[in-house]
Short mmCIF file of C-alpha atoms in Angstrom, two decimals:
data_model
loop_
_atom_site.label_atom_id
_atom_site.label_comp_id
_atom_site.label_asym_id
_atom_site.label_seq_id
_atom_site.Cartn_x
_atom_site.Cartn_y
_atom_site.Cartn_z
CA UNK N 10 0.00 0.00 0.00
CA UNK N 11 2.87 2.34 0.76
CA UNK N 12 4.73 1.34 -2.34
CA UNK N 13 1.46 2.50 -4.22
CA UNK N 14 1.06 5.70 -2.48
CA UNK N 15 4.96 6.50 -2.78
CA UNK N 16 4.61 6.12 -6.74
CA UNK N 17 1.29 7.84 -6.52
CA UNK N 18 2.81 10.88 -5.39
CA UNK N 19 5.62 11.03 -7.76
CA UNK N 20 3.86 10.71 -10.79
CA UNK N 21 2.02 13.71 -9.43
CA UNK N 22 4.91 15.38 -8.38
CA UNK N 23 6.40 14.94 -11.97
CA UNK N 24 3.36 15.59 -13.50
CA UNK N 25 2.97 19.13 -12.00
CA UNK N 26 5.84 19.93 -12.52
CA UNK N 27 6.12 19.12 -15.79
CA UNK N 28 3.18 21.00 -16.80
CA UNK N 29 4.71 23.93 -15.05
CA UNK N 30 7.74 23.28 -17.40
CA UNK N 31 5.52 23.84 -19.97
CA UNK N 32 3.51 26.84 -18.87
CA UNK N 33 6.04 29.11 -20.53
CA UNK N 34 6.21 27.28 -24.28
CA UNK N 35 2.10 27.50 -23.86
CA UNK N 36 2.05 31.23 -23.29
CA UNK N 37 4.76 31.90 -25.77
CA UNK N 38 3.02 30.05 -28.58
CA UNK N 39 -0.71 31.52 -27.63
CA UNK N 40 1.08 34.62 -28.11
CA UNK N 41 2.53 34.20 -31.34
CA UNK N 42 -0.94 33.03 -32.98
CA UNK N 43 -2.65 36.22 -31.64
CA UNK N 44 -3.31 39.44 -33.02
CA UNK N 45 -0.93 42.62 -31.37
CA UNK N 46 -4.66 44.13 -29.33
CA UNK N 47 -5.43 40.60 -28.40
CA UNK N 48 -1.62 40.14 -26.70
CA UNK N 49 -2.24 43.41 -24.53
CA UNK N 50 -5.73 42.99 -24.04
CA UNK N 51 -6.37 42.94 -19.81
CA UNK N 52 -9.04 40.58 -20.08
CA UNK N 53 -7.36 36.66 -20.12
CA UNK N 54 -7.46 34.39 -23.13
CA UNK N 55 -7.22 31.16 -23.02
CA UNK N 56 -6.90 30.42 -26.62
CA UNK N 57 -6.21 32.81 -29.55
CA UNK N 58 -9.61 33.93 -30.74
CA UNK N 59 -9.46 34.09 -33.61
CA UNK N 60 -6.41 32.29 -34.02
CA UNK N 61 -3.77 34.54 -36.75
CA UNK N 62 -0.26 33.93 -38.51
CA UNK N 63 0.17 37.29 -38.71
CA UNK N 64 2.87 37.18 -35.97
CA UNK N 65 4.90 34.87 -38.21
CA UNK N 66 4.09 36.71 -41.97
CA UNK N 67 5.53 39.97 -40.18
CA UNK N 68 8.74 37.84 -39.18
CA UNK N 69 9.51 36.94 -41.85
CA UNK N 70 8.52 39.75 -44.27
CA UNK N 71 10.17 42.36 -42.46
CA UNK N 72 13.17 44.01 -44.91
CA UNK N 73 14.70 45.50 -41.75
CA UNK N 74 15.07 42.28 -40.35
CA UNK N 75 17.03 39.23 -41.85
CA UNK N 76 15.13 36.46 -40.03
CA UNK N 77 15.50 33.53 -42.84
CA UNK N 78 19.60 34.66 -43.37
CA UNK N 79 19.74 34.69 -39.44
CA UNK N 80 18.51 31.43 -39.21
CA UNK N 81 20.74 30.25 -41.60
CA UNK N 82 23.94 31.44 -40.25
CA UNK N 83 23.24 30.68 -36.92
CA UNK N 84 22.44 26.60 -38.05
CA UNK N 85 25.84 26.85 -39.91
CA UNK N 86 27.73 28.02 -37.00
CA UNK N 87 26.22 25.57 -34.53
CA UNK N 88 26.49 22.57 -37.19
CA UNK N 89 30.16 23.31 -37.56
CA UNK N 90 30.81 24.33 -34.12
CA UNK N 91 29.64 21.23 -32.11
CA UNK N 92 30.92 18.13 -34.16
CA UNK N 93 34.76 19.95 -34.60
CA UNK N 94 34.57 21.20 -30.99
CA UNK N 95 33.51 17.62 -29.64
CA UNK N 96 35.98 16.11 -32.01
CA UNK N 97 38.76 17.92 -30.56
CA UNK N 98 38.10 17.60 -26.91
CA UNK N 99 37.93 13.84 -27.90
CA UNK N 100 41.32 14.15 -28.71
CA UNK N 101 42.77 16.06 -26.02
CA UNK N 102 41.42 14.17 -23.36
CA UNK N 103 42.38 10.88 -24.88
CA UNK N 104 46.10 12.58 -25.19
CA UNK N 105 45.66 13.47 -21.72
CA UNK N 106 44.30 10.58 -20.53
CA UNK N 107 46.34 7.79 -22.25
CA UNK N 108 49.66 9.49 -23.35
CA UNK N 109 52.65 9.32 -21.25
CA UNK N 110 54.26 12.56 -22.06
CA UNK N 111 56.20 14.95 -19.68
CA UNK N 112 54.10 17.69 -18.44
CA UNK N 113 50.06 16.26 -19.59
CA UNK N 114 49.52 17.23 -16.03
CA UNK N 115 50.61 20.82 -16.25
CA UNK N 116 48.48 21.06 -19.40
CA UNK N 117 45.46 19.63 -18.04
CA UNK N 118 45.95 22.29 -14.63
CA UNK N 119 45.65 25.28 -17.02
CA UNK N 120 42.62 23.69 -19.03
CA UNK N 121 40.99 23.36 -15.90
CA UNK N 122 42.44 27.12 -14.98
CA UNK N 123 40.48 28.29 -18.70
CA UNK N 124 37.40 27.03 -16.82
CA UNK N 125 37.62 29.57 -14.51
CA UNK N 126 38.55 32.59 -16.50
CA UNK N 127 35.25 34.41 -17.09
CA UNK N 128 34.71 34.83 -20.74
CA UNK N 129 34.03 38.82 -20.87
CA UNK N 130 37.61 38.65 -19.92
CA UNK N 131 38.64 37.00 -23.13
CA UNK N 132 36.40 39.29 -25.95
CA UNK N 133 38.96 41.96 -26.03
CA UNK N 134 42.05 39.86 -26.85
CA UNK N 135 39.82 37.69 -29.04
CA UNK N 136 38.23 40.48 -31.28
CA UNK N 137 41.54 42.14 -31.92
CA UNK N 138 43.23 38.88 -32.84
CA UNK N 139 40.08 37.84 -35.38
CA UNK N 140 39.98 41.41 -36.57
CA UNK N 141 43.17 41.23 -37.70
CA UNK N 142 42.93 37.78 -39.43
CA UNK N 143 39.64 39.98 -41.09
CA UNK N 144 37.48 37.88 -39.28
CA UNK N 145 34.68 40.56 -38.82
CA UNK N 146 31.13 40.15 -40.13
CA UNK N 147 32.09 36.31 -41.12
CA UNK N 148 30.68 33.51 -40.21
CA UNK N 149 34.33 31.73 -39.23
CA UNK N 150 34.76 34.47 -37.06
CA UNK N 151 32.19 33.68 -34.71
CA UNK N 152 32.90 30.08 -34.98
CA UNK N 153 36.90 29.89 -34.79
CA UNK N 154 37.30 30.82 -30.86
CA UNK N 155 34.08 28.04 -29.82
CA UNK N 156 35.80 25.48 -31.10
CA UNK N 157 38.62 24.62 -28.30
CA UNK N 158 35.51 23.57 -25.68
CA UNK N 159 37.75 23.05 -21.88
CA UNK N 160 35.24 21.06 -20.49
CA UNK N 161 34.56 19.01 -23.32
CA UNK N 162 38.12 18.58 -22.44
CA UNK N 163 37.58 18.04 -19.16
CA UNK N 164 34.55 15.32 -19.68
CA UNK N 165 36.55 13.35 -22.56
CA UNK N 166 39.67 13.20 -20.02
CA UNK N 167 38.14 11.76 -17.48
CA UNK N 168 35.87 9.51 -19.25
CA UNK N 169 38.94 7.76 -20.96
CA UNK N 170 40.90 7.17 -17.83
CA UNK N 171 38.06 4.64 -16.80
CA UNK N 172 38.15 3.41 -20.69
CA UNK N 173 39.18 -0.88 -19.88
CA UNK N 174 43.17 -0.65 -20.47
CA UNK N 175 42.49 -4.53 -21.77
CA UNK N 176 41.23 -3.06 -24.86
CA UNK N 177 43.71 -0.95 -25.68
CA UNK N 178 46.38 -3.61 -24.68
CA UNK N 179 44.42 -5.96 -27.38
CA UNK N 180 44.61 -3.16 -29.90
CA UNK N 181 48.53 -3.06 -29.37
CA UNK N 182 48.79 -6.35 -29.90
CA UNK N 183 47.61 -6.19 -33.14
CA UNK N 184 49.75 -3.21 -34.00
CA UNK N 185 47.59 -0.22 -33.31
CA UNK N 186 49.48 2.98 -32.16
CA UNK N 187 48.12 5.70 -29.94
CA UNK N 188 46.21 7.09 -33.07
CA UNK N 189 45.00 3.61 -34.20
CA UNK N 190 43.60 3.07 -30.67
CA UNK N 191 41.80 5.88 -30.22
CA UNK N 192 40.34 5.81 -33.77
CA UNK N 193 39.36 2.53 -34.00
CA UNK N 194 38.53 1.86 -30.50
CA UNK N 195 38.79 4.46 -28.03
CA UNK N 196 36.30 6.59 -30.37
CA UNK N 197 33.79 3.89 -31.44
CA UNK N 198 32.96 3.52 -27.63
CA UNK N 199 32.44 7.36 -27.26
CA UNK N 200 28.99 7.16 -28.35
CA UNK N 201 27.27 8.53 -25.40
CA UNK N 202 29.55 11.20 -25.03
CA UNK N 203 29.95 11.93 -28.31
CA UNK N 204 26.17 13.13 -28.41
CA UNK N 205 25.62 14.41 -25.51
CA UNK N 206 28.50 17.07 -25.49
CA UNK N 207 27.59 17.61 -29.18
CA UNK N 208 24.02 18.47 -28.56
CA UNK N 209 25.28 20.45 -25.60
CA UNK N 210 27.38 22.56 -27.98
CA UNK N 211 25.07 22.61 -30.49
CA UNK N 212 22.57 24.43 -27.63
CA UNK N 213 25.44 26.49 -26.59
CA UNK N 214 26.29 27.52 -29.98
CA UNK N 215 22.73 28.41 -31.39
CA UNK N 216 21.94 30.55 -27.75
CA UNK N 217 25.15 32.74 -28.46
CA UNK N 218 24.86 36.22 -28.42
CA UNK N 219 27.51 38.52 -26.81
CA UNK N 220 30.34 37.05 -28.96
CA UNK N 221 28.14 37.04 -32.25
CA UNK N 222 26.96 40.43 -31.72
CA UNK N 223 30.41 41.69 -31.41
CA UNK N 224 32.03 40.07 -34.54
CA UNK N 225 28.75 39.80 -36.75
CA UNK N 226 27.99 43.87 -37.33
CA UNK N 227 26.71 43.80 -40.40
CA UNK N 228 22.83 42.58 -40.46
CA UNK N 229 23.84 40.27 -43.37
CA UNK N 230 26.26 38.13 -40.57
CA UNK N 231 24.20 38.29 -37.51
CA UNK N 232 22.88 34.79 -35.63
CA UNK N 233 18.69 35.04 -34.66
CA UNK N 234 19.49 35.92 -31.01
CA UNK N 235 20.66 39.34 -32.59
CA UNK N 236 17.94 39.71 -35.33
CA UNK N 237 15.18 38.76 -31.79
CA UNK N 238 17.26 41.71 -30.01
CA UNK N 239 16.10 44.09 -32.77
CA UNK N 240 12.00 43.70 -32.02
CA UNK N 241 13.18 44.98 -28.30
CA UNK N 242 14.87 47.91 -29.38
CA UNK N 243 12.50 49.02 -31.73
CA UNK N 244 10.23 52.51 -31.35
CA UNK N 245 7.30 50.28 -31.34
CA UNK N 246 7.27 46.26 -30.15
CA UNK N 247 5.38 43.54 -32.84
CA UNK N 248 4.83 41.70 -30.28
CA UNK N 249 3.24 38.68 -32.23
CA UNK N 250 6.32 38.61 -34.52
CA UNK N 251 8.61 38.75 -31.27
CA UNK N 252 6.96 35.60 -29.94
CA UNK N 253 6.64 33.80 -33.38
CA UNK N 254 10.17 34.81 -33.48
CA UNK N 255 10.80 33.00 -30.20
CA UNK N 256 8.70 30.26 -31.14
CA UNK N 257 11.02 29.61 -34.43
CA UNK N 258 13.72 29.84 -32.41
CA UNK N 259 13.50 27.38 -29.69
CA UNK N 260 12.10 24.23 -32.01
CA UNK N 261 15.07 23.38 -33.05
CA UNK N 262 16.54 23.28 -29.31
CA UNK N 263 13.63 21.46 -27.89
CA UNK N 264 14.23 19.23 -30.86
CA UNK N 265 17.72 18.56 -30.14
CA UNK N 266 16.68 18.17 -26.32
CA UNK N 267 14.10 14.98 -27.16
CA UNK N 268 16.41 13.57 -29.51
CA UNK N 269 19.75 13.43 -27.04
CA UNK N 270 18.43 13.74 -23.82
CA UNK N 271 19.07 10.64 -23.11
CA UNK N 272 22.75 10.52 -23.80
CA UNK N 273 22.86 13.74 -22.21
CA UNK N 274 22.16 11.81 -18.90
CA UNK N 275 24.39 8.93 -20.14
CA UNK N 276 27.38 10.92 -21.63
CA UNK N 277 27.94 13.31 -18.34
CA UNK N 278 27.36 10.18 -16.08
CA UNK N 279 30.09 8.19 -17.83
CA UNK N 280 32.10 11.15 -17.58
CA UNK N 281 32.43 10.88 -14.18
CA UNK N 282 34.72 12.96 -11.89
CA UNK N 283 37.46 11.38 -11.10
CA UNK N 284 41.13 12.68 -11.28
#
């Protein structure tokens, strides 16, 4: 009888509060399929009555506002950002992890020191040093400096020192260096990992904005966090096409989220935390 009551009261638990996740995403989308007097009207709507696209026509048909060319470059810096970043984490912490070289653990102290720096610190150095390379208003510009990811780092380091020695010693045997180990073994066990760090970059990468808006000043280079930024600085708010806007612009993050959320769980887990 207890055991029945305990799971009872979970599931409610759960359920409340996953329908309190999901207050926000309900309000944001009633928003965006209302008209602008219906979205400041004082009296409460449940639904949109009558329900109108208008919110999204005035996205996208604005000639102030980039949205589709947004969209675009900020998919092309996240899709290049989070494989190449994960990839080279991989690497590192397998180096890190598995190569006996004088002075891996001096390296992997100032990683871990990166960690700590906060990265305001780092946009003055950075902007100069991509300015000068011409890096401005480019979409390589805003990718180049994500791409070295210290916790990925971090994760990958400590998930290959528990990575079964016996495996590697087996791919010895058969002649595999360091590289041939880690491609053809090490890295075909990384699955977990692999995706969840990738679909964390991939978030991380498409909900940029400080580092975009600073290198992407043209409106021809900038990522749809900047083009959102434009309906709040505007004389007068569309604030349909501000939530249609945010609608468009969280799918493909909530999409991400179903699809790896379980190897999120999996991947950091694995990870553990040991030294």
């Amino acid at each position: 009888m207890r055991k029945n009551l305990g799971t009872v009261l979970t599931y409610l638990v759960v359920g409340v509060a996953a329908v309190l996740f999901l207050v926000p995403f309900y309000l944001m989308l009633r928003a965006a399929m209302m008209t602008g007097t219906q979205v400041t009207d004082p009296d409460w709507h449940w639904l949109p009555d009558p329900f109108s696209l208008q919110g999204f026509t005035d996205l996208f048909d604005d000639p102030s506002l980039p949205m589709g060319q947004a969209l675009w470059n900020s998919f092309l810096i996240a899709i290049i950002t989070a494989p190449v970043s994960v990839m080279l984490g991989s690497m590192a912490g397998y180096a890190l992890a598995r190569i006996p070289v004088p002075g891996r653990g001096a390296v992997m102290s100032f990683v871990i020191v990166t960690l700590m720096i906060p990265t305001s610190a780092t946009f003055v150095p950075s902007f100069v040093l991509v300015s000068a390379l011409d890096g401005v208003n480019t979409q390589w510009g805003v990718i180049a400096p994500g791409l070295f990811n210290a916790f990925s780092v971090l994760l990958f380091r400590n998930f290959y020192l528990k990575f079964p020695q016996e495996i590697e010693e087996a791919g010895r045997l058969d002649g595999l260096g360091y590289l041939g180990v880690y491609w053809r073994l090490a890295l075909p066990n990384s699955g977990a990992m692999l995706a969840s760090l990738g679909a964390l970059s991939f978030i991380e990468s498409w909900n940029a904005f400080l580092w975009p808006l600073v290198i992407g000043q043209d409106p021809s280079s900038w990522t749809v966090q900047i083009a959102l930024s434009t309906f709040l600085t505007s004389q007068m708010i569309n604030l349909p096409a501000l939530f249609a806007g945010a609608v468009v612009t969280i799918l493909p993050l909530v999409l991400i989220f179903l699809v790896a959320q379980r190897y999120i769980v999996q991947g950091i887990a694995a990870s553990g935390m040991k030294d």
